[in-house]
Tab-separated table of C-alpha atoms in Angstrom:
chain	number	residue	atom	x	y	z
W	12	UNK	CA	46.767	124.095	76.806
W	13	UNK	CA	50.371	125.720	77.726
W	14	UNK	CA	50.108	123.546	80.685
W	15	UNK	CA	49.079	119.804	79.010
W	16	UNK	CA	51.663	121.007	76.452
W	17	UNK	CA	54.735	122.285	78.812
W	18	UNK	CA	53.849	120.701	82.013
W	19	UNK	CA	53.902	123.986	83.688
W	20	UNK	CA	52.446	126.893	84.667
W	21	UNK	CA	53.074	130.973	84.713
W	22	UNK	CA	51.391	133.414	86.224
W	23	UNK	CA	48.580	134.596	83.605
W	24	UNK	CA	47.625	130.634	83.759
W	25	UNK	CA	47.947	131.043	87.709
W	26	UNK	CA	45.351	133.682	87.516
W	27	UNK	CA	42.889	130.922	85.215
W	28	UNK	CA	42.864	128.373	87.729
W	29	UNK	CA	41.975	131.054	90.161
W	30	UNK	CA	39.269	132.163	88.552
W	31	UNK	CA	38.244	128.917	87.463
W	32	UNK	CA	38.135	127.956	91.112
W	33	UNK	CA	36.038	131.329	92.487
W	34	UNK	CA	33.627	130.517	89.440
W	35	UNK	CA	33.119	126.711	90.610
W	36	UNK	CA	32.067	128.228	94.225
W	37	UNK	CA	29.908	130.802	93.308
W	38	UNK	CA	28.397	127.852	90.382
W	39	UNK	CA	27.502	125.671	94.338
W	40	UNK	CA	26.719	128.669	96.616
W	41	UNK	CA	24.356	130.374	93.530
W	42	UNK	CA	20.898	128.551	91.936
W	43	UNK	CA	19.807	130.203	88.732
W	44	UNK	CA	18.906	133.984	87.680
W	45	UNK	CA	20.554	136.540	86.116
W	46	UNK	CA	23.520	137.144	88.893
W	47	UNK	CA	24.296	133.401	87.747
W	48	UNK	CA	24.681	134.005	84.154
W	49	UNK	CA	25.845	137.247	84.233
W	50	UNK	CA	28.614	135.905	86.517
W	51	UNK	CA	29.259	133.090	84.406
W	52	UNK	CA	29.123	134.930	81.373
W	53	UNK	CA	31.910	137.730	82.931
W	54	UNK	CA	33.756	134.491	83.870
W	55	UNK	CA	34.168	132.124	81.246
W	56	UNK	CA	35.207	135.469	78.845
W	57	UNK	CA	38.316	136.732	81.179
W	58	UNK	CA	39.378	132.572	81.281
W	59	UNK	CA	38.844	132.950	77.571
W	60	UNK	CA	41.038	136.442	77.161
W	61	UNK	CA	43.708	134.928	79.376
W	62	UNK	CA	43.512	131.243	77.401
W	63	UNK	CA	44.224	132.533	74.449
W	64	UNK	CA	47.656	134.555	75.652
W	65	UNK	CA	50.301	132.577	73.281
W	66	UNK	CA	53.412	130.997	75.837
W	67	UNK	CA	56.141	132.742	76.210
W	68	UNK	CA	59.003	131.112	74.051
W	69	UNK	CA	61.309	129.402	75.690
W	70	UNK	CA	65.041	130.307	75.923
W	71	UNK	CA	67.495	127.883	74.581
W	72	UNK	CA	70.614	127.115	77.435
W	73	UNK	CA	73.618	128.704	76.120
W	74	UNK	CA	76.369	126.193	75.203
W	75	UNK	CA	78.852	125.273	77.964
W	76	UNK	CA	82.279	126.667	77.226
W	77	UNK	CA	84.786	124.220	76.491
W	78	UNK	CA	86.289	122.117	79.467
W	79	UNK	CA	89.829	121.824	79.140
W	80	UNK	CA	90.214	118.850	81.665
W	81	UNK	CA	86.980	117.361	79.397
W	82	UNK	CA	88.936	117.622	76.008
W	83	UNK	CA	92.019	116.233	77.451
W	84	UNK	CA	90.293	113.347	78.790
W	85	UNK	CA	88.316	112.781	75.403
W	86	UNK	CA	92.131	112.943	73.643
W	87	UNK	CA	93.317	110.343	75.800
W	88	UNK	CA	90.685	108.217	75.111
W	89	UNK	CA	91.379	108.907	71.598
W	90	UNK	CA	94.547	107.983	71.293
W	91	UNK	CA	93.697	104.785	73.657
W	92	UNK	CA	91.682	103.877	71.102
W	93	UNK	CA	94.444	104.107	68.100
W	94	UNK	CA	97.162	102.518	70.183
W	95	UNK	CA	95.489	99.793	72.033
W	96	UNK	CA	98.089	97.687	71.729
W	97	UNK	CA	100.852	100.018	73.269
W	98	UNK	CA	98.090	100.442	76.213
W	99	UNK	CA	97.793	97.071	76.810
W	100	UNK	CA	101.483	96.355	76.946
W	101	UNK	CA	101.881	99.399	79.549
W	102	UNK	CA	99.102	97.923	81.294
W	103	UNK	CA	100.950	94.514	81.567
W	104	UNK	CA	104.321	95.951	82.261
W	105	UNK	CA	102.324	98.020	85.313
W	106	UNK	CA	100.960	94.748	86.593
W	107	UNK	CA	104.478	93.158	86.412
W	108	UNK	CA	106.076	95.767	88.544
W	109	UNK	CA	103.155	95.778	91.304
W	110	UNK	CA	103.188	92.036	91.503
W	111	UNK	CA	107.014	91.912	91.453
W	112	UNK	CA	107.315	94.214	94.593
W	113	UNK	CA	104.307	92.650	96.173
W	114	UNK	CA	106.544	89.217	96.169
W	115	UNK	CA	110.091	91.152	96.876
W	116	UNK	CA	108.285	92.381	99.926
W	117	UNK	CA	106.584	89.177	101.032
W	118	UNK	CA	109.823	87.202	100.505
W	119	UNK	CA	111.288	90.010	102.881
W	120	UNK	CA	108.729	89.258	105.180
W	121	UNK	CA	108.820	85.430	105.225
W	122	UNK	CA	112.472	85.696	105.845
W	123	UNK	CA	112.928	88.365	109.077
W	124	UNK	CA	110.135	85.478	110.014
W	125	UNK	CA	112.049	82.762	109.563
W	126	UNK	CA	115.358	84.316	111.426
W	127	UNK	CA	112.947	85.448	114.000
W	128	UNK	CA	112.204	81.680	114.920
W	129	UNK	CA	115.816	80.790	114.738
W	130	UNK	CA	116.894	83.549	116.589
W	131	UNK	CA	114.181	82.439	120.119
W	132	UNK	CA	115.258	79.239	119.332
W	133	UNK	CA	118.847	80.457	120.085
W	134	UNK	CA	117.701	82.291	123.277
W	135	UNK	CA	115.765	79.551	124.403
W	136	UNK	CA	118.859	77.940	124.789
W	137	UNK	CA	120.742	80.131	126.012
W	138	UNK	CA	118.443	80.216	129.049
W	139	UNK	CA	118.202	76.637	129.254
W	140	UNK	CA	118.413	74.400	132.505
W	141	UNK	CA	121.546	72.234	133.750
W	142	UNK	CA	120.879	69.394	134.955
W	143	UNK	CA	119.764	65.686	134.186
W	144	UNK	CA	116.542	65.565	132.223
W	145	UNK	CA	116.174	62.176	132.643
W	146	UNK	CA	114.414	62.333	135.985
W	147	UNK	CA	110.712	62.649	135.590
W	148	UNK	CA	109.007	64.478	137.475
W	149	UNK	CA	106.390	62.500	140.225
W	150	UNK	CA	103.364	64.140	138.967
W	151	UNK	CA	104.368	63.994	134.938
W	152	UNK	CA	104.853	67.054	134.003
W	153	UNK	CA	107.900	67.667	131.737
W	154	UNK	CA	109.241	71.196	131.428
W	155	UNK	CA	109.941	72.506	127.961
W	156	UNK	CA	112.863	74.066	128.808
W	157	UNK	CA	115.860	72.778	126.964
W	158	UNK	CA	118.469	71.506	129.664
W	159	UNK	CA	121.714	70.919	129.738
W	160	UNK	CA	124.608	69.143	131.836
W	161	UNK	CA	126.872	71.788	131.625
W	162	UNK	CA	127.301	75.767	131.316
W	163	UNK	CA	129.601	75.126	128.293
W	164	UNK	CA	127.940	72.671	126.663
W	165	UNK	CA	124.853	75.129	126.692
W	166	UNK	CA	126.829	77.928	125.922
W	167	UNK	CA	128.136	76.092	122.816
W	168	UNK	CA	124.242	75.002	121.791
W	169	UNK	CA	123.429	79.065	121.741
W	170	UNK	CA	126.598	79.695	119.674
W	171	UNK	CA	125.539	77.365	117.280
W	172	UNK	CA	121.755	78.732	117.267
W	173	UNK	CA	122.924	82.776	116.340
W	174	UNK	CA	125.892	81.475	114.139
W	175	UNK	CA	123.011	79.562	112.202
W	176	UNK	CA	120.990	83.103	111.852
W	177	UNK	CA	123.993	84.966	110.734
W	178	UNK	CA	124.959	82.221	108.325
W	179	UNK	CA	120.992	81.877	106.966
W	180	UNK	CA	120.184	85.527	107.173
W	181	UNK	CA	122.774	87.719	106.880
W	182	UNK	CA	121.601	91.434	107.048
W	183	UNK	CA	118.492	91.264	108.778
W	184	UNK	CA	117.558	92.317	112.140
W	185	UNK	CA	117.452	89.063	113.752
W	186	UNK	CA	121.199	88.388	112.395
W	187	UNK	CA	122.208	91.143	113.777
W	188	UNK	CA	120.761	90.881	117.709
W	189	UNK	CA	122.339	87.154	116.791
W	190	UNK	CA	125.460	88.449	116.198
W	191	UNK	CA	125.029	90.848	119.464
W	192	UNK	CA	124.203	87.839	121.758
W	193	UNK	CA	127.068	85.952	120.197
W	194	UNK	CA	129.435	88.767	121.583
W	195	UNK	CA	127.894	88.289	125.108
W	196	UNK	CA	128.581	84.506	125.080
W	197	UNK	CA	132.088	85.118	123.844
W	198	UNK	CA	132.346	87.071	126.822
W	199	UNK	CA	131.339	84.636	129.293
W	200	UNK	CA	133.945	82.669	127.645
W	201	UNK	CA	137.138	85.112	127.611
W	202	UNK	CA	136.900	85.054	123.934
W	203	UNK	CA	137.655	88.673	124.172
W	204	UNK	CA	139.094	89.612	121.027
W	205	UNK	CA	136.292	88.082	119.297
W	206	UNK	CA	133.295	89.351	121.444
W	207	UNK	CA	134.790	92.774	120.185
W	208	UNK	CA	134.942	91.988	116.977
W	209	UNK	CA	131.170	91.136	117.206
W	210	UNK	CA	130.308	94.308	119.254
W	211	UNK	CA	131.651	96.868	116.593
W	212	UNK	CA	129.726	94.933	114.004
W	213	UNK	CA	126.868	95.369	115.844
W	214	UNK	CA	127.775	99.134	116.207
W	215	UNK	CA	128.458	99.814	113.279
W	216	UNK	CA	125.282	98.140	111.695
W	217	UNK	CA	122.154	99.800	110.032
W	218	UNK	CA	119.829	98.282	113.241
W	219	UNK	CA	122.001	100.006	115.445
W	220	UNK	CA	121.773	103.206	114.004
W	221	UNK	CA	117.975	103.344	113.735
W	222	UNK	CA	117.775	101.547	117.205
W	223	UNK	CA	119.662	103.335	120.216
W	224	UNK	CA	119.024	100.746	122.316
W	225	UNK	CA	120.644	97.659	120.376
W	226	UNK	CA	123.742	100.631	119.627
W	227	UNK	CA	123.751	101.093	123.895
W	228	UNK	CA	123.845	97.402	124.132
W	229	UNK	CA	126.760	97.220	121.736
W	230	UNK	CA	128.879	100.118	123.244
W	231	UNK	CA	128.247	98.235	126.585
W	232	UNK	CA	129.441	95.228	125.570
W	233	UNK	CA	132.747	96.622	124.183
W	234	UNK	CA	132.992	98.597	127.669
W	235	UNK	CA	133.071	94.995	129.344
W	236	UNK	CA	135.548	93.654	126.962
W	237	UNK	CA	138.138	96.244	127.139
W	238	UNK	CA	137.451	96.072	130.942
W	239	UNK	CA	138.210	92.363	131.422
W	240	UNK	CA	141.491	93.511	128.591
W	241	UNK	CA	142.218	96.156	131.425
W	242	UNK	CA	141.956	98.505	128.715
Protein backbone atom coordinates (compact mmCIF):
# COMPACT_ATOMS: atom_id res chain seq x y z
CA UNK A 1 0.00 0.00 0.00
CA UNK A 2 2.95 2.50 1.22
CA UNK A 3 4.44 1.64 -2.03
CA UNK A 4 1.22 2.22 -4.71
CA UNK A 5 0.72 5.23 -2.40
CA UNK A 6 4.49 6.79 -2.14
CA UNK A 7 6.11 5.14 -5.00
CA UNK A 8 8.73 3.80 -2.78
CA UNK A 9 9.97 1.45 -0.65
CA UNK A 10 11.81 1.06 3.02
CA UNK A 11 13.20 -1.59 4.48
CA UNK A 12 10.26 -3.38 6.56
CA UNK A 13 8.49 -3.38 2.89
CA UNK A 14 12.01 -4.69 1.55
CA UNK A 15 11.68 -7.55 3.88
CA UNK A 16 7.69 -8.24 2.30
CA UNK A 17 8.78 -8.64 -1.09
CA UNK A 18 11.37 -10.98 0.22
CA UNK A 19 9.27 -13.04 1.79
CA UNK A 20 6.72 -12.80 -0.70
CA UNK A 21 9.29 -14.07 -3.16
CA UNK A 22 10.74 -17.24 -0.82
CA UNK A 23 6.89 -18.06 -0.33
CA UNK A 24 6.19 -18.08 -4.28
CA UNK A 25 9.24 -20.75 -4.54
CA UNK A 26 8.50 -22.92 -1.93
CA UNK A 27 4.34 -22.49 -3.37
CA UNK A 28 6.36 -24.29 -7.10
CA UNK A 29 8.99 -26.55 -5.43
CA UNK A 30 6.06 -27.88 -2.66
CA UNK A 31 2.55 -29.96 -3.76
CA UNK A 32 0.08 -30.09 -0.93
CA UNK A 33 0.23 -31.37 2.89
CA UNK A 34 0.64 -29.88 5.94
CA UNK A 35 4.44 -28.42 5.41
CA UNK A 36 2.45 -26.43 2.58
CA UNK A 37 -0.08 -24.86 4.71
CA UNK A 38 1.71 -24.59 7.64
CA UNK A 39 4.29 -22.67 5.56
CA UNK A 40 1.81 -20.64 3.98
CA UNK A 41 -0.04 -20.03 6.95
CA UNK A 42 3.51 -18.77 8.91
CA UNK A 43 3.88 -16.73 5.68
CA UNK A 44 1.04 -14.82 4.71
CA UNK A 45 0.79 -13.74 8.81
CA UNK A 46 4.54 -12.14 9.07
CA UNK A 47 3.54 -10.27 5.33
CA UNK A 48 0.42 -9.42 7.27
CA UNK A 49 2.36 -8.10 10.68
CA UNK A 50 4.78 -6.21 8.48
CA UNK A 51 1.71 -4.78 6.02
CA UNK A 52 0.10 -3.32 8.50
CA UNK A 53 3.36 -1.17 9.95
CA UNK A 54 1.85 2.56 9.32
CA UNK A 55 4.73 4.74 6.93
CA UNK A 56 6.89 6.64 8.46
CA UNK A 57 5.79 10.40 8.06
CA UNK A 58 7.50 12.23 5.91
CA UNK A 59 9.68 15.28 6.80
CA UNK A 60 8.77 18.54 5.31
CA UNK A 61 12.19 20.43 3.52
CA UNK A 62 13.04 23.25 5.66
CA UNK A 63 12.57 26.64 3.92
CA UNK A 64 15.58 28.03 2.01
CA UNK A 65 17.01 31.06 3.74
CA UNK A 66 16.61 34.14 1.97
CA UNK A 67 18.92 34.84 -1.15
CA UNK A 68 20.11 38.20 -1.11
CA UNK A 69 21.23 38.27 -4.87
CA UNK A 70 17.39 36.58 -5.36
CA UNK A 71 15.59 39.56 -3.56
CA UNK A 72 17.61 42.09 -5.30
CA UNK A 73 16.86 40.70 -8.56
CA UNK A 74 13.02 40.35 -7.68
CA UNK A 75 13.33 44.40 -6.59
CA UNK A 76 14.64 45.24 -9.82
CA UNK A 77 12.12 43.63 -11.54
CA UNK A 78 9.82 45.43 -9.36
CA UNK A 79 10.63 48.60 -9.92
CA UNK A 80 10.99 47.67 -13.86
CA UNK A 81 7.68 47.05 -13.65
CA UNK A 82 6.54 50.61 -12.01
CA UNK A 83 8.84 52.62 -14.23
CA UNK A 84 8.60 51.04 -17.56
CA UNK A 85 8.71 53.97 -19.20
CA UNK A 86 12.06 55.32 -17.65
CA UNK A 87 13.40 51.63 -18.68
CA UNK A 88 12.50 51.91 -21.98
CA UNK A 89 13.97 55.33 -22.52
CA UNK A 90 17.41 53.99 -20.90
CA UNK A 91 17.05 51.18 -23.11
CA UNK A 92 16.82 53.51 -26.21
CA UNK A 93 19.41 55.94 -25.07
CA UNK A 94 21.79 52.51 -24.63
CA UNK A 95 21.01 51.55 -28.19
CA UNK A 96 21.82 55.14 -29.38
CA UNK A 97 25.24 55.16 -27.89
CA UNK A 98 26.20 51.49 -29.22
CA UNK A 99 24.98 52.30 -32.67
CA UNK A 100 26.59 55.78 -32.59
CA UNK A 101 30.14 54.32 -31.87
CA UNK A 102 29.52 51.39 -34.10
CA UNK A 103 29.22 54.18 -37.08
CA UNK A 104 32.09 56.64 -35.49
CA UNK A 105 34.24 53.58 -35.80
CA UNK A 106 33.19 52.37 -39.24
CA UNK A 107 33.46 55.93 -40.64
CA UNK A 108 37.09 55.69 -39.08
CA UNK A 109 37.55 52.70 -40.88
CA UNK A 110 36.20 53.64 -44.33
CA UNK A 111 38.42 56.61 -44.20
CA UNK A 112 42.25 55.18 -43.19
CA UNK A 113 40.71 52.98 -46.32
CA UNK A 114 40.17 55.49 -48.48
CA UNK A 115 43.73 57.39 -47.74
CA UNK A 116 45.19 53.99 -47.96
CA UNK A 117 44.20 53.84 -51.78
CA UNK A 118 45.32 57.35 -52.33
CA UNK A 119 48.34 56.98 -50.61
CA UNK A 120 49.60 53.46 -53.27
CA UNK A 121 48.24 55.46 -55.76
CA UNK A 122 50.90 58.11 -54.83
CA UNK A 123 53.68 55.44 -54.62
CA UNK A 124 52.72 53.91 -57.66
CA UNK A 125 53.80 56.90 -59.14
CA UNK A 126 56.45 57.62 -57.62
CA UNK A 127 57.94 54.39 -58.97
CA UNK A 128 56.66 54.91 -62.29
CA UNK A 129 58.57 54.38 -65.71
CA UNK A 130 60.17 57.21 -68.05
CA UNK A 131 59.80 56.81 -71.16
CA UNK A 132 57.29 56.95 -74.21
CA UNK A 133 54.22 54.84 -73.61
CA UNK A 134 53.13 55.13 -76.85
CA UNK A 135 55.14 52.24 -78.25
CA UNK A 136 53.30 49.01 -77.96
CA UNK A 137 54.76 46.34 -77.22
CA UNK A 138 55.11 43.40 -80.31
CA UNK A 139 53.36 40.80 -78.43
CA UNK A 140 50.46 43.26 -76.75
CA UNK A 141 51.05 43.35 -73.57
CA UNK A 142 50.78 46.80 -71.90
CA UNK A 143 52.44 47.31 -68.53
CA UNK A 144 50.41 48.96 -65.81
CA UNK A 145 52.98 50.89 -64.64
CA UNK A 146 52.32 54.58 -64.86
CA UNK A 147 55.20 56.18 -67.07
CA UNK A 148 56.48 59.19 -67.48
CA UNK A 149 58.81 61.39 -69.86
CA UNK A 150 60.62 62.89 -67.29
CA UNK A 151 62.05 62.48 -63.56
CA UNK A 152 60.36 65.84 -62.71
CA UNK A 153 57.38 65.53 -64.28
CA UNK A 154 56.96 62.19 -62.22
CA UNK A 155 58.25 63.61 -59.28
CA UNK A 156 55.61 66.39 -59.52
CA UNK A 157 52.64 63.54 -60.23
CA UNK A 158 53.76 61.90 -56.59
CA UNK A 159 53.71 65.38 -54.98
CA UNK A 160 50.42 65.88 -56.08
CA UNK A 161 49.24 62.18 -55.02
CA UNK A 162 50.51 62.65 -50.93
CA UNK A 163 49.55 66.45 -51.00
CA UNK A 164 45.98 65.04 -52.01
CA UNK A 165 46.12 62.55 -48.76
CA UNK A 166 47.23 65.24 -46.47
CA UNK A 167 44.67 67.65 -47.84
CA UNK A 168 41.68 64.70 -47.73
CA UNK A 169 42.85 63.05 -44.58
CA UNK A 170 44.58 64.98 -42.37
CA UNK A 171 45.58 63.01 -39.15
CA UNK A 172 45.55 59.61 -40.20
CA UNK A 173 48.28 57.25 -40.76
CA UNK A 174 48.33 57.29 -44.39
CA UNK A 175 48.63 61.32 -44.24
CA UNK A 176 51.23 61.06 -42.32
CA UNK A 177 53.70 58.33 -44.33
CA UNK A 178 52.26 60.95 -47.21
CA UNK A 179 53.64 63.67 -45.65
CA UNK A 180 57.01 61.49 -44.94
CA UNK A 181 57.39 60.57 -48.68
CA UNK A 182 56.68 64.16 -49.56
CA UNK A 183 59.91 65.11 -47.53
CA UNK A 184 61.92 62.50 -49.57
CA UNK A 185 60.79 63.99 -52.92
CA UNK A 186 61.56 67.46 -51.68
CA UNK A 187 64.83 66.11 -51.21
CA UNK A 188 65.49 64.83 -54.52
CA UNK A 189 64.57 68.24 -55.45
CA UNK A 190 66.87 70.55 -53.10
CA UNK A 191 63.74 71.75 -51.56
CA UNK A 192 65.62 71.51 -48.37
CA UNK A 193 64.04 73.78 -46.09
CA UNK A 194 60.82 72.28 -46.84
CA UNK A 195 61.72 68.48 -46.77
CA UNK A 196 62.63 69.52 -43.08
CA UNK A 197 59.79 71.05 -42.38
CA UNK A 198 57.99 67.78 -43.42
CA UNK A 199 60.46 65.50 -41.50
CA UNK A 200 59.84 67.13 -37.97
CA UNK A 201 56.16 66.84 -38.67
CA UNK A 202 56.55 63.48 -39.21
CA UNK A 203 58.66 63.29 -35.94
CA UNK A 204 56.82 64.86 -34.03
CA UNK A 205 53.50 63.00 -34.98
CA UNK A 206 51.38 60.45 -32.91
CA UNK A 207 52.40 57.50 -35.78
CA UNK A 208 55.81 58.20 -35.09
CA UNK A 209 55.72 57.81 -31.60
CA UNK A 210 53.88 54.48 -31.53
CA UNK A 211 55.95 53.40 -34.66
CA UNK A 212 59.90 53.53 -34.28
CA UNK A 213 60.37 52.75 -37.56
CA UNK A 214 58.35 55.65 -39.41
CA UNK A 215 60.22 58.03 -36.27
CA UNK A 216 63.88 56.30 -37.72
CA UNK A 217 62.73 57.15 -41.13
CA UNK A 218 62.00 60.71 -40.12
CA UNK A 219 65.25 61.37 -38.08
CA UNK A 220 66.99 59.96 -41.26
CA UNK A 221 65.57 62.11 -43.46
CA UNK A 222 66.42 65.28 -41.45
CA UNK A 223 70.11 63.72 -41.19
CA UNK A 224 70.17 63.98 -45.15
CA UNK A 225 68.82 67.41 -45.21
CA UNK A 226 71.08 69.07 -42.84
CA UNK A 227 73.81 67.05 -44.68
CA UNK A 228 73.15 68.39 -48.19
CA UNK A 229 72.73 72.15 -45.78
CA UNK A 230 76.35 71.11 -44.60
CA UNK A 231 74.90 71.37 -41.32
Amino acid sequence: RRVAALGEEDESERQARIEEEKLAARRAKQKGGAGKRGLEAAASKKLAKIGDKKPAPVQARPAAPNDPLLQRTNDFAKWARQNRGLVGAIVAGAVLVIGGITLKEWLSQRKESQASEILAEGVAVQRGRLGDDTVESPDGFKDPTPMFKTAAARQDAALAKYRDVQTKFAGTGAAYLARLAEGSLLLDKRQVDDAIKAFSEVKSSPLAAADAEVRGRALEGLGFAYELKAQ
